[in-house]
Amino acid sequence: MLILASEISGSSVSVAAWRDGSILGELNLRNGAAHSATYLPLLEHLIKQCGFQMGDVDLFAVTTGPGSFTGIRIGISAVKAMAYAAGRRVVGVSTLEALAWPYRILERTMICPMLDARNGRIYASAWLNGIAVIQEDGRPMTSFLEEARQTARSRSDCNEILLLGCQPPPSFMNQEQSPDCPAYLAPASSWLPRAAAVAEIAAVAFSEDRTVPPQDLKASYLALSSAERLKDAKHA
C-alpha cells in the first residue's frame, strides 16, 4: 500500500509518501513563496527521490481545511486530478486533526490544535484520549480557551491541557490561577501540520473503509471567503 499525502492548507507545504505502515519520504517547505509555485515541484521531487511513479500510488490523501482558502483549493484540485488520472480513491483529512495527531497517545491530556484565522479568531478543536470533545470551529481565541478549560475541568479523565499552533494569552498559561487543570504549550517546531501525519491518518481511514472517490472530496473552510462576505454585505 503506497499513500501519497499533501498538506498545503497553511503557511507551509508538506508532502509525504507512506508505504506499508511507515514513512517512505517526506519533504517540508516554508519559504514564503506561493503554494501554486512550490507544491507540484516539491511533489515531483519527492516522487523522484523515493523512486516510484504516480501510477504506483494506491491512495491519495490531502488536508481539506480549515486554513488558507487558496492553499486548500490548490491541494484539493491537484489531488482530485491525480486520483482521477490514476483511477484511485482519496482521503480528506482535517488540518486540525493532522496537527493534533502526533500527541494522540497522551493519556488524560486534552490536545487543543489551533490555527490563526486573523483578527483575534482561530480555527480550533479539542481531543481527549483519541476522541474529539470539542468539534472544530472558527471563533475568537478567548471563547475557545474558555470552553476548553471548562470542558477539561468537567471531565474526570482529563488532568491537563496541551495547546499547539498559536500563542495563547499569558493569563491562560498562568498555572497558579488554574492549578487543578494546568495548560502547557507544545514546542513551536510542532506547530505546522505535516503530510506524514496526513498519510498515517489516511492509512487508518483505508483500514476502516473510509476512503471516497475523488469527486466526493470537499473542502472544510469553517468560514466564508472574502468574496462571500462582500456579497452578504452587499445584500444586507
CSV table of C-alpha atoms in Angstrom, one decimal:
chain,number,residue,atom,x,y,z
A,1,MET,CA,0.0,0.0,0.0
A,2,LEU,CA,1.5,3.3,-1.2
A,3,ILE,CA,-0.1,6.5,0.0
A,4,LEU,CA,0.8,10.0,-1.3
A,5,ALA,CA,-0.2,12.7,1.1
A,6,SER,CA,-0.2,16.5,0.8
A,7,GLU,CA,-0.7,19.3,3.3
A,8,ILE,CA,-0.8,22.9,1.9
A,9,SER,CA,-3.6,24.4,3.9
A,10,GLY,CA,-1.4,26.8,5.8
A,11,SER,CA,1.9,28.7,5.5
A,12,SER,CA,4.0,25.6,4.7
A,13,VAL,CA,3.9,22.9,2.0
A,14,SER,CA,4.4,19.3,3.1
A,15,VAL,CA,4.3,16.1,1.0
A,16,ALA,CA,4.9,12.6,2.1
A,17,ALA,CA,4.9,9.0,0.8
A,18,TRP,CA,3.7,6.2,3.1
A,19,ARG,CA,4.3,2.6,2.3
A,20,ASP,CA,3.2,-0.5,4.3
A,21,GLY,CA,3.0,1.2,7.7
A,22,SER,CA,5.9,3.6,7.6
A,23,ILE,CA,7.1,6.8,6.0
A,24,LEU,CA,9.0,6.3,2.8
A,25,GLY,CA,9.8,10.0,2.5
A,26,GLU,CA,8.7,13.5,3.5
A,27,LEU,CA,9.6,17.0,2.3
A,28,ASN,CA,8.6,20.2,4.0
A,29,LEU,CA,9.0,23.8,2.8
A,30,ARG,CA,8.1,27.2,4.2
A,31,ASN,CA,10.0,29.8,2.2
A,32,GLY,CA,7.1,32.3,1.7
A,33,ALA,CA,6.6,31.5,-2.0
A,34,ALA,CA,3.2,30.9,-3.4
A,35,HIS,CA,1.9,27.4,-3.0
A,36,SER,CA,1.0,27.4,-6.7
A,37,ALA,CA,4.7,27.7,-7.4
A,38,THR,CA,6.1,25.3,-4.8
A,39,TYR,CA,3.7,22.5,-4.3
A,40,LEU,CA,4.0,20.5,-7.6
A,41,PRO,CA,7.8,20.8,-7.9
A,42,LEU,CA,8.1,19.6,-4.3
A,43,LEU,CA,5.8,16.7,-5.0
A,44,GLU,CA,7.7,15.8,-8.2
A,45,HIS,CA,11.0,15.9,-6.2
A,46,LEU,CA,9.5,13.6,-3.5
A,47,ILE,CA,8.4,11.1,-6.1
A,48,LYS,CA,11.8,11.1,-7.9
A,49,GLN,CA,13.8,10.7,-4.6
A,50,CYS,CA,11.5,7.9,-3.4
A,51,GLY,CA,11.8,6.1,-6.7
A,52,PHE,CA,8.2,5.5,-7.6
A,53,GLN,CA,5.7,6.7,-10.3
A,54,MET,CA,2.3,8.2,-10.0
A,55,GLY,CA,0.8,5.0,-11.3
A,56,ASP,CA,2.2,3.2,-8.2
A,57,VAL,CA,0.2,5.2,-5.8
A,58,ASP,CA,-2.7,3.2,-4.2
A,59,LEU,CA,-4.4,6.1,-2.3
A,60,PHE,CA,-4.2,9.9,-2.2
A,61,ALA,CA,-4.7,12.0,0.9
A,62,VAL,CA,-4.9,15.7,1.4
A,63,THR,CA,-5.9,18.2,4.1
A,64,THR,CA,-9.3,19.8,3.4
A,65,GLY,CA,-9.1,22.6,5.9
A,66,PRO,CA,-9.5,24.7,7.8
A,67,GLY,CA,-6.8,27.1,6.7
A,68,SER,CA,-5.8,29.2,3.7
A,69,PHE,CA,-8.7,29.2,1.2
A,70,THR,CA,-6.2,29.3,-1.7
A,71,GLY,CA,-4.0,26.5,-0.3
A,72,ILE,CA,-7.0,24.3,0.3
A,73,ARG,CA,-8.3,24.8,-3.2
A,74,ILE,CA,-4.9,24.1,-4.8
A,75,GLY,CA,-4.4,20.9,-2.7
A,76,ILE,CA,-7.9,19.5,-3.3
A,77,SER,CA,-7.9,20.3,-7.0
A,78,ALA,CA,-4.5,18.7,-7.6
A,79,VAL,CA,-5.3,15.6,-5.6
A,80,LYS,CA,-8.6,15.2,-7.4
A,81,ALA,CA,-6.8,15.4,-10.8
A,82,MET,CA,-4.1,12.9,-9.8
A,83,ALA,CA,-6.6,10.5,-8.3
A,84,TYR,CA,-8.9,10.7,-11.4
A,85,ALA,CA,-6.0,10.1,-13.7
A,86,ALA,CA,-4.7,7.1,-11.7
A,87,GLY,CA,-8.2,5.7,-11.0
A,88,ARG,CA,-7.7,5.8,-7.3
A,89,ARG,CA,-9.7,6.8,-4.2
A,90,VAL,CA,-8.9,9.6,-1.8
A,91,VAL,CA,-9.0,10.6,1.9
A,92,GLY,CA,-9.7,14.1,3.1
A,93,VAL,CA,-8.1,14.9,6.4
A,94,SER,CA,-8.9,17.8,8.8
A,95,THR,CA,-5.9,20.1,9.2
A,96,LEU,CA,-6.6,20.3,12.9
A,97,GLU,CA,-6.7,16.6,13.3
A,98,ALA,CA,-3.3,16.3,11.4
A,99,LEU,CA,-1.9,18.9,13.8
A,100,ALA,CA,-3.1,17.1,16.9
A,101,TRP,CA,-2.2,13.6,15.6
A,102,PRO,CA,1.3,13.2,17.0
A,103,TYR,CA,0.0,13.8,20.5
A,104,ARG,CA,-2.9,11.4,20.4
A,105,ILE,CA,-1.2,8.8,22.6
A,106,LEU,CA,-1.0,11.2,25.6
A,107,GLU,CA,-3.5,10.0,28.2
A,108,ARG,CA,-5.6,12.3,30.3
A,109,THR,CA,-4.3,15.3,28.3
A,110,MET,CA,-6.7,17.4,26.2
A,111,ILE,CA,-5.0,18.3,23.0
A,112,CYS,CA,-6.1,21.6,21.5
A,113,PRO,CA,-4.8,22.3,18.0
A,114,MET,CA,-5.3,25.9,16.9
A,115,LEU,CA,-4.8,27.8,13.6
A,116,ASP,CA,-4.7,31.6,13.2
A,117,ALA,CA,-7.8,32.9,11.5
A,118,ARG,CA,-6.8,36.5,12.0
A,119,ASN,CA,-8.4,39.4,13.9
A,120,GLY,CA,-8.2,37.5,17.2
A,121,ARG,CA,-10.0,34.5,15.8
A,122,ILE,CA,-8.8,30.9,15.5
A,123,TYR,CA,-9.8,27.6,14.0
A,124,ALA,CA,-9.7,25.1,16.8
A,125,SER,CA,-10.8,21.7,18.2
A,126,ALA,CA,-10.0,19.6,21.2
A,127,TRP,CA,-9.1,15.9,21.5
A,128,LEU,CA,-9.0,13.7,24.6
A,129,ASN,CA,-7.9,10.1,24.6
A,130,GLY,CA,-8.3,10.0,20.8
A,131,ILE,CA,-11.9,11.4,20.8
A,132,ALA,CA,-12.9,14.9,19.6
A,133,VAL,CA,-14.5,16.5,22.7
A,134,ILE,CA,-14.8,20.0,21.1
A,135,GLN,CA,-15.7,20.0,17.4
A,136,GLU,CA,-13.7,22.1,15.1
A,137,ASP,CA,-15.0,25.6,14.5
A,138,GLY,CA,-13.9,29.2,13.9
A,139,ARG,CA,-14.3,31.7,16.7
A,140,PRO,CA,-12.4,34.2,19.0
A,141,MET,CA,-9.5,32.6,20.8
A,142,THR,CA,-10.8,33.7,24.2
A,143,SER,CA,-14.1,31.9,23.6
A,144,PHE,CA,-12.4,28.6,22.6
A,145,LEU,CA,-9.9,28.7,25.5
A,146,GLU,CA,-12.7,29.3,28.0
A,147,GLU,CA,-14.7,26.4,26.7
A,148,ALA,CA,-11.6,24.2,26.6
A,149,ARG,CA,-10.8,24.9,30.3
A,150,GLN,CA,-14.4,24.3,31.3
A,151,THR,CA,-14.6,21.0,29.4
A,152,ALA,CA,-11.3,19.8,30.9
A,153,ARG,CA,-12.4,20.6,34.4
A,154,SER,CA,-15.7,18.8,33.9
A,155,ARG,CA,-14.1,15.5,32.9
A,156,SER,CA,-12.6,13.1,35.4
A,157,ASP,CA,-10.4,11.6,32.6
A,158,CYS,CA,-8.5,14.9,32.0
A,159,ASN,CA,-5.7,16.3,34.1
A,160,GLU,CA,-4.1,19.0,31.8
A,161,ILE,CA,-4.4,20.9,28.5
A,162,LEU,CA,-1.8,20.9,25.7
A,163,LEU,CA,-2.1,23.8,23.2
A,164,LEU,CA,-0.4,24.0,19.9
A,165,GLY,CA,-0.5,26.1,16.7
A,166,CYS,CA,-1.0,29.6,18.2
A,167,GLN,CA,0.4,31.6,21.1
A,168,PRO,CA,-2.3,31.9,23.8
A,169,PRO,CA,-2.6,34.9,26.2
A,170,PRO,CA,-0.1,34.7,29.1
A,171,SER,CA,-3.1,34.8,31.6
A,172,PHE,CA,-4.3,31.4,30.3
A,173,MET,CA,-0.9,29.8,30.8
A,174,ASN,CA,-0.7,31.1,34.4
A,175,GLN,CA,-0.5,27.8,36.4
A,176,GLU,CA,-1.2,29.5,39.7
A,177,GLN,CA,-4.6,30.6,38.6
A,178,SER,CA,-5.6,27.1,37.4
A,179,PRO,CA,-3.7,24.5,39.5
A,180,ASP,CA,-6.4,22.0,39.0
A,181,CYS,CA,-6.1,22.0,35.2
A,182,PRO,CA,-2.7,23.4,34.1
A,183,ALA,CA,-2.2,24.4,30.5
A,184,TYR,CA,1.0,23.8,28.5
A,185,LEU,CA,2.3,24.9,25.1
A,186,ALA,CA,3.8,22.4,22.7
A,187,PRO,CA,7.1,23.3,21.1
A,188,ALA,CA,6.9,25.8,18.2
A,189,SER,CA,8.6,23.2,16.0
A,190,SER,CA,5.4,21.1,16.1
A,191,TRP,CA,3.0,24.0,15.2
A,192,LEU,CA,2.9,23.1,11.5
A,193,PRO,CA,0.8,20.2,10.3
A,194,ARG,CA,2.8,17.6,8.4
A,195,ALA,CA,2.0,15.4,5.5
A,196,ALA,CA,3.4,12.4,7.4
A,197,ALA,CA,0.5,12.7,9.8
A,198,VAL,CA,-1.9,13.1,7.0
A,199,ALA,CA,-0.6,9.9,5.4
A,200,GLU,CA,-0.9,7.9,8.7
A,201,ILE,CA,-4.4,9.1,9.2
A,202,ALA,CA,-5.2,8.1,5.7
A,203,ALA,CA,-3.8,4.6,6.3
A,204,VAL,CA,-6.2,4.3,9.3
A,205,ALA,CA,-9.1,5.5,7.1
A,206,PHE,CA,-8.2,2.9,4.5
A,207,SER,CA,-8.2,0.1,7.0
A,208,GLU,CA,-11.7,1.2,8.2
A,209,ASP,CA,-13.0,1.6,4.6
A,210,ARG,CA,-13.5,5.4,4.9
A,211,THR,CA,-12.0,6.4,1.5
A,212,VAL,CA,-14.0,8.2,-1.1
A,213,PRO,CA,-13.9,8.7,-4.9
A,214,PRO,CA,-12.2,11.9,-5.9
A,215,GLN,CA,-15.4,13.7,-6.9
A,216,ASP,CA,-16.6,13.4,-3.3
A,217,LEU,CA,-13.6,15.2,-1.8
A,218,LYS,CA,-14.8,18.5,-0.3
A,219,ALA,CA,-13.2,21.5,1.5
A,220,SER,CA,-13.9,22.4,5.1
A,221,TYR,CA,-13.3,26.1,5.3
A,222,LEU,CA,-15.2,26.8,8.5
A,223,ALA,CA,-15.5,30.4,7.3
A,224,LEU,CA,-16.8,32.5,4.4
A,225,SER,CA,-14.4,33.6,1.7
A,226,SER,CA,-13.8,37.3,1.2
A,227,ALA,CA,-16.0,37.3,-1.9
A,228,GLU,CA,-18.8,35.6,0.0
A,229,ARG,CA,-18.5,38.2,2.9
A,230,LEU,CA,-18.6,41.1,0.4
A,231,LYS,CA,-21.7,39.5,-1.3
A,232,ASP,CA,-23.5,39.1,2.0
A,233,ALA,CA,-22.7,42.7,3.0
A,234,LYS,CA,-23.9,44.0,-0.4
A,235,HIS,CA,-27.3,42.3,0.0
A,236,ALA,CA,-27.7,43.1,3.7
